CSV table of C-alpha atoms in Angstrom, one decimal:
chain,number,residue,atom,x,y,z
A,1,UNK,CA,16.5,-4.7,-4.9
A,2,UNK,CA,14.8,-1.6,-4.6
A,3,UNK,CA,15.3,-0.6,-0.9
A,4,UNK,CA,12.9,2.5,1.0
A,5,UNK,CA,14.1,3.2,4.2
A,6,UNK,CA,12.1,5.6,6.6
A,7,UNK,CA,13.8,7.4,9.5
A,8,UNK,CA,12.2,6.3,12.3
A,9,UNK,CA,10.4,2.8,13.1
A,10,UNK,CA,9.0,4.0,16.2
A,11,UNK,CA,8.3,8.3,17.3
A,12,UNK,CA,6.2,9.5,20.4
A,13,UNK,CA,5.3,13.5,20.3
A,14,UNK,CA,2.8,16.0,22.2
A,15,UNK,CA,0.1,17.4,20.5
A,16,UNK,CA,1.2,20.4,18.9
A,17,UNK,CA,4.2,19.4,18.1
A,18,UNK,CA,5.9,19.9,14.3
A,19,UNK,CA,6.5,16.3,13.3
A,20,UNK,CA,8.7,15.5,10.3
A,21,UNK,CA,8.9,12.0,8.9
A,22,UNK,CA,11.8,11.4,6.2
A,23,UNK,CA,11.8,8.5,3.4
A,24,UNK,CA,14.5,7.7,1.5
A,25,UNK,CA,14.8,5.4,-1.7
A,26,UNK,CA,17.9,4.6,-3.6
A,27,UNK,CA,16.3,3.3,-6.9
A,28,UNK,CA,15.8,6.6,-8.7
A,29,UNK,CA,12.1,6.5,-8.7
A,30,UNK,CA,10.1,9.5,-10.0
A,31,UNK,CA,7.0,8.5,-7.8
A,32,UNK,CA,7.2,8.6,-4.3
A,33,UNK,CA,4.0,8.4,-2.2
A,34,UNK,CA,2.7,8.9,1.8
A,35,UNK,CA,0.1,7.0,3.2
A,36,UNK,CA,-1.2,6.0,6.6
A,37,UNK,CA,-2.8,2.6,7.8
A,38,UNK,CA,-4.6,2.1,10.4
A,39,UNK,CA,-6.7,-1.0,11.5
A,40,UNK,CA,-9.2,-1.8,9.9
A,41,UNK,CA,-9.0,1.0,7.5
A,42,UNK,CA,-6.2,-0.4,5.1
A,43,UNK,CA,-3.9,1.9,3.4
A,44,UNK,CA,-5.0,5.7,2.6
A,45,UNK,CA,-3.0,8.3,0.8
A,46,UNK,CA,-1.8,11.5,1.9
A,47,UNK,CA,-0.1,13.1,-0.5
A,48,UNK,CA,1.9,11.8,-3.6
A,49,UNK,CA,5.0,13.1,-6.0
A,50,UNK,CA,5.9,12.4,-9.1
A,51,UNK,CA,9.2,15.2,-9.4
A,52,UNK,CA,11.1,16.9,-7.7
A,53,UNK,CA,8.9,20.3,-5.9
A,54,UNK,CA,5.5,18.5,-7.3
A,55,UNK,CA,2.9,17.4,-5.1
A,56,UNK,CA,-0.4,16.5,-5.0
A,57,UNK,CA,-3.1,15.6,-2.5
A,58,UNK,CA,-4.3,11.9,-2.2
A,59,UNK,CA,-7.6,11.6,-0.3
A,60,UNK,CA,-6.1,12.4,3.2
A,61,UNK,CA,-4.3,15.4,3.0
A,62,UNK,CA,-6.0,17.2,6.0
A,63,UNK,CA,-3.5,18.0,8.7
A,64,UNK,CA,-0.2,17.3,6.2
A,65,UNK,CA,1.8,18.6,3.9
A,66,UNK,CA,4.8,17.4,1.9
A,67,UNK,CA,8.4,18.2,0.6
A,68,UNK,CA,10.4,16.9,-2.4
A,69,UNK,CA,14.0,18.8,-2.7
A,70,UNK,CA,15.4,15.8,-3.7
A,71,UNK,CA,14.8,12.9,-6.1
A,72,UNK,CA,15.6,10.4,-3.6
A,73,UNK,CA,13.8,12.1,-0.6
A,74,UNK,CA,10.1,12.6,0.2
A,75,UNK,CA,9.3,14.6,3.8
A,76,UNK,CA,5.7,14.0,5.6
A,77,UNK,CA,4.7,16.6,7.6
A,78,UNK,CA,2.9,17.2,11.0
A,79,UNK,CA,2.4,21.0,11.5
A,80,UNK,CA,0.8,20.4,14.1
A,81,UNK,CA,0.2,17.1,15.8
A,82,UNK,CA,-3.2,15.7,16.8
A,83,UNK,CA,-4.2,12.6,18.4
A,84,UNK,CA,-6.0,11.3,15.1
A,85,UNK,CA,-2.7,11.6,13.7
A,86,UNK,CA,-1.5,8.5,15.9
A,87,UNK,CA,-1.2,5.8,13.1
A,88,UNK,CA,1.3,3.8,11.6
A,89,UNK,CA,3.0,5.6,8.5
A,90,UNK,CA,3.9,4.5,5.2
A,91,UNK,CA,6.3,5.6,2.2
A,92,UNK,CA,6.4,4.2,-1.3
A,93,UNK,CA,8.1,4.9,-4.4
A,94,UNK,CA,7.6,3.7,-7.9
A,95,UNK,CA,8.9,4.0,-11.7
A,96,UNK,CA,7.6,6.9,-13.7
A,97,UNK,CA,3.1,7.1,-14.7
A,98,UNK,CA,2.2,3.7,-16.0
A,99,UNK,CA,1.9,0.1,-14.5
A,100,UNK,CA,4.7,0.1,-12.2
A,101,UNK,CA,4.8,-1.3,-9.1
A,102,UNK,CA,4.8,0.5,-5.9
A,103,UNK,CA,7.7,-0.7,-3.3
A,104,UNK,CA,7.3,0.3,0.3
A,105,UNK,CA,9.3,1.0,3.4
A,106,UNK,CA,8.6,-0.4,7.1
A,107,UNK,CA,6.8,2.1,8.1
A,108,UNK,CA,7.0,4.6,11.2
A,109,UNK,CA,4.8,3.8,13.7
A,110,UNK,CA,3.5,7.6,15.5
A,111,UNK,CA,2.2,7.8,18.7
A,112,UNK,CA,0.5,11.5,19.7
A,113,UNK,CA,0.1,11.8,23.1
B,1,UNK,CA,-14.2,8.2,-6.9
B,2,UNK,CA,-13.5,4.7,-7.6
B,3,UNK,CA,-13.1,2.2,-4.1
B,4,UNK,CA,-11.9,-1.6,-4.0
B,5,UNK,CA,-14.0,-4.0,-1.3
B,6,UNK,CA,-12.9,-6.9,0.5
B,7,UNK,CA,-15.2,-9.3,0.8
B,8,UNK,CA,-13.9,-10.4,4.4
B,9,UNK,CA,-12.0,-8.7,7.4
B,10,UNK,CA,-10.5,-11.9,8.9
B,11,UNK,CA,-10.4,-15.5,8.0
B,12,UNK,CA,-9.0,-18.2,10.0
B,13,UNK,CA,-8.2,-21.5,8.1
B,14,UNK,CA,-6.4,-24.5,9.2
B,15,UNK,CA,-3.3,-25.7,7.5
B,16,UNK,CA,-4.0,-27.3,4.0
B,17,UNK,CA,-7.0,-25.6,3.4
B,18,UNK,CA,-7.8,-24.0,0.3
B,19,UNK,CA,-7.7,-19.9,0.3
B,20,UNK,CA,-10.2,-17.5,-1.8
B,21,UNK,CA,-10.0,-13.8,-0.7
B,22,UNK,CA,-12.6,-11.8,-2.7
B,23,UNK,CA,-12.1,-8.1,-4.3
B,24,UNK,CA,-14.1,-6.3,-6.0
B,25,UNK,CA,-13.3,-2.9,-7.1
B,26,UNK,CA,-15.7,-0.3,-9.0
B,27,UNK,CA,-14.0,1.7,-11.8
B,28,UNK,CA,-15.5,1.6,-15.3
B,29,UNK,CA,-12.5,2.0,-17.2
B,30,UNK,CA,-9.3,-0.3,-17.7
B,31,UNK,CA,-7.3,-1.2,-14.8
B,32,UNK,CA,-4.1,-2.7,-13.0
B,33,UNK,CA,-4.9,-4.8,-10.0
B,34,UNK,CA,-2.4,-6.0,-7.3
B,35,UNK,CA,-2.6,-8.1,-4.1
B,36,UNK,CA,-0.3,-6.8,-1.8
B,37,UNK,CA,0.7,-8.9,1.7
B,38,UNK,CA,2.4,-7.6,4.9
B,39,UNK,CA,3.5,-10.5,6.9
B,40,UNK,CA,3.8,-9.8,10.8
B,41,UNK,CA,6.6,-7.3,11.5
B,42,UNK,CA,7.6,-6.7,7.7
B,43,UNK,CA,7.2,-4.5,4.9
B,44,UNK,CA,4.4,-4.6,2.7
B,45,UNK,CA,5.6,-6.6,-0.3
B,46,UNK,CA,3.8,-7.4,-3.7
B,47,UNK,CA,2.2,-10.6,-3.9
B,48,UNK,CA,1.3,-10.5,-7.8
B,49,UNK,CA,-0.1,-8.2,-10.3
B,50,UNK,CA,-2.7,-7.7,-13.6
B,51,UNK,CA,-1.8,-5.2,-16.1
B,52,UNK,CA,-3.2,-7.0,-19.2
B,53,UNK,CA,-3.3,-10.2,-21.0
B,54,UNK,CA,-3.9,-13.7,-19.6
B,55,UNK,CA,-6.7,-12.9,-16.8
B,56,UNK,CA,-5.3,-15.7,-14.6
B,57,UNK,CA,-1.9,-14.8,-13.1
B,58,UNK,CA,0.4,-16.2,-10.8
B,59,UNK,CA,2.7,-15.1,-8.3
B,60,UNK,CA,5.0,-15.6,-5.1
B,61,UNK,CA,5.2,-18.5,-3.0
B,62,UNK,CA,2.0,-20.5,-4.9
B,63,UNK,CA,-1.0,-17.7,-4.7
B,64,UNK,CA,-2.7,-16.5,-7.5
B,65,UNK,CA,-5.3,-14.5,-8.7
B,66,UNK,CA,-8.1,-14.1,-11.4
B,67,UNK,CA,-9.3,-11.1,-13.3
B,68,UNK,CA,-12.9,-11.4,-14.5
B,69,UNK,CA,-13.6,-8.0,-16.0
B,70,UNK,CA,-17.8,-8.5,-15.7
B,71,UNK,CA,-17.4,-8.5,-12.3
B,72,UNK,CA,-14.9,-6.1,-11.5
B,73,UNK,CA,-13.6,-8.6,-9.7
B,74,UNK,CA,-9.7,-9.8,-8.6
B,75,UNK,CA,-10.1,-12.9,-6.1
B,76,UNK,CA,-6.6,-14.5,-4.9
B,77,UNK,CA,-6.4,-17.5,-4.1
B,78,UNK,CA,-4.3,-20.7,-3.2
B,79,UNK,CA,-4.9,-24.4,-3.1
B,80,UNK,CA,-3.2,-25.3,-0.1
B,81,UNK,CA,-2.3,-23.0,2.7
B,82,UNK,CA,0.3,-23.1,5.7
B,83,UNK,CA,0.8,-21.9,8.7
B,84,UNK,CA,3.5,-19.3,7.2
B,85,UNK,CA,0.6,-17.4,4.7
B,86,UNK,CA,-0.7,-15.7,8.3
B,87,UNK,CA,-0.4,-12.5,6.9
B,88,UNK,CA,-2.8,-9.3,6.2
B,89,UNK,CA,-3.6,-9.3,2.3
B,90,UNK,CA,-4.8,-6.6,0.7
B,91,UNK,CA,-6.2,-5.9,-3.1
B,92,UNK,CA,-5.4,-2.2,-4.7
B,93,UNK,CA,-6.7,-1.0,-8.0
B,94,UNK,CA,-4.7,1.8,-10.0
B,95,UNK,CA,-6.5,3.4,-13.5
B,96,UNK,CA,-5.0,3.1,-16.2
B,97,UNK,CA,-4.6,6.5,-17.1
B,98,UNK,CA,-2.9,9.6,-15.1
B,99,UNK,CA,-1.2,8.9,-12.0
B,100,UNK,CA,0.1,5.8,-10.7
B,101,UNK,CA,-1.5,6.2,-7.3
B,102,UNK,CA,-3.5,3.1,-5.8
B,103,UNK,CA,-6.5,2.5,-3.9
B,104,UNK,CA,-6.2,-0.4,-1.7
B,105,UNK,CA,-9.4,-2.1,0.0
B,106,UNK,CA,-9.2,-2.2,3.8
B,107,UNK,CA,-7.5,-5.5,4.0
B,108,UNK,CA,-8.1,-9.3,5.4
B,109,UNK,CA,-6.0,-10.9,8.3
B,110,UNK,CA,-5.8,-14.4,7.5
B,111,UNK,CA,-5.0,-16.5,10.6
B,112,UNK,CA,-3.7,-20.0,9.8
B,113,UNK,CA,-3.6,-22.5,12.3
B,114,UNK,CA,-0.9,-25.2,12.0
């Protein structure tokens, strides 16, 4: 089974605060993607990868940024937390382009105080 | 930009009910379509998929779904509900072509009541 962990389930920080969220996924997926779900909202994505150092912008990059060193490893960033940042996070990875399924992690639940 | 609607935000249905959740998506060219759930307290899991090929396709624990490509449409559904299907369900459309990013519609809480 094709297993995406996330660091965190559950992180509280200050506005202003750096904010790293890690994903991990042990299937040797090219794809790895970011998004953030809120209620009401659905799922919306931040940024995506699809190598190692490549990334590019989904329809809610504002605010973010990414890191891929690592196959395996895809880093969310919070340069600077915001209160509109408070949202539950989620990571996903997926085979190479084409129809392949996308395989998510439980998610990281942010609060921004 | 394409987008994917859900016809409803919450539906509440007694046990042994019969389930249609509506999606329509708008993107003129060819298409994969997934339902994705997310049971309470669990990952987001797939449900079932359409790539190509029989427009009627099945998938986990007795949902399925239908493709009709005139309406840009991907309804799930399932004959008989239970109390364990209380879950948020949401449809996601991926081109084709390019990347294999989805858009997802906003999602429907389905409340069964045993």
């Amino acid at each position: 089974d094709v297993k995406v962990t996330q660091s965190s389930r559950y992180l509280v920080k200050r506005t202003g605060e750096k904010v790293f969220l890690e994903c991990v996924q042990d299937m040797d997926h090219e794809n790895m993607f970011w998004y953030r779900q809120d209620p009401g909202l659905g799922l919306r994505l931040i940024y995506f990868s699809y190598d190692v150092k490549m990334k590019e912008k989904g329809d809610i990059p504002e605010g973010y940024s990414v890191s891929r060193e690592k196959k395996e490893r895809f880093s969310l960033i919070l340069e600077s937390a915001s209160t509109n940042q408070t949202s539950m996070y989620l990571c996903a990875s997926s085979q190479a382009r084409g129809q392949e399924t996308q395989y998510f992690g439980p998610g990281t639940r942010l609060l921004v105080l | 930009a394409q987008s994917v609607s859900q016809h409803n935000h919450h539906v509440i249905l007694s046990e042994a009910a019969s389930l249609e959740l509506g999606c329509n998506y708008s993107y003129g060219g060819t298409v994969n379509l997934f339902w994705y759930v997310q049971y309470p307290g669990q990952h987001l899991q797939l449900l079932l998929k359409y790539f190509s090929g029989d427009p009627l396709v099945k998938g986990i624990k007795g949902f399925e779904a239908e493709f009709i490509k005139s309406k840009f449409s991907f309804n799930l559904r399932k004959p008989s509900v239970q109390w364990s299907d209380t879950a948020e369900y949401f449809c996601a459309v991926n081109p084709n072509s390019g990347y294999s990013t989805l858009t997802f519609g906003k999602g429907t809480m389905l409340l069964v009541s045993p």
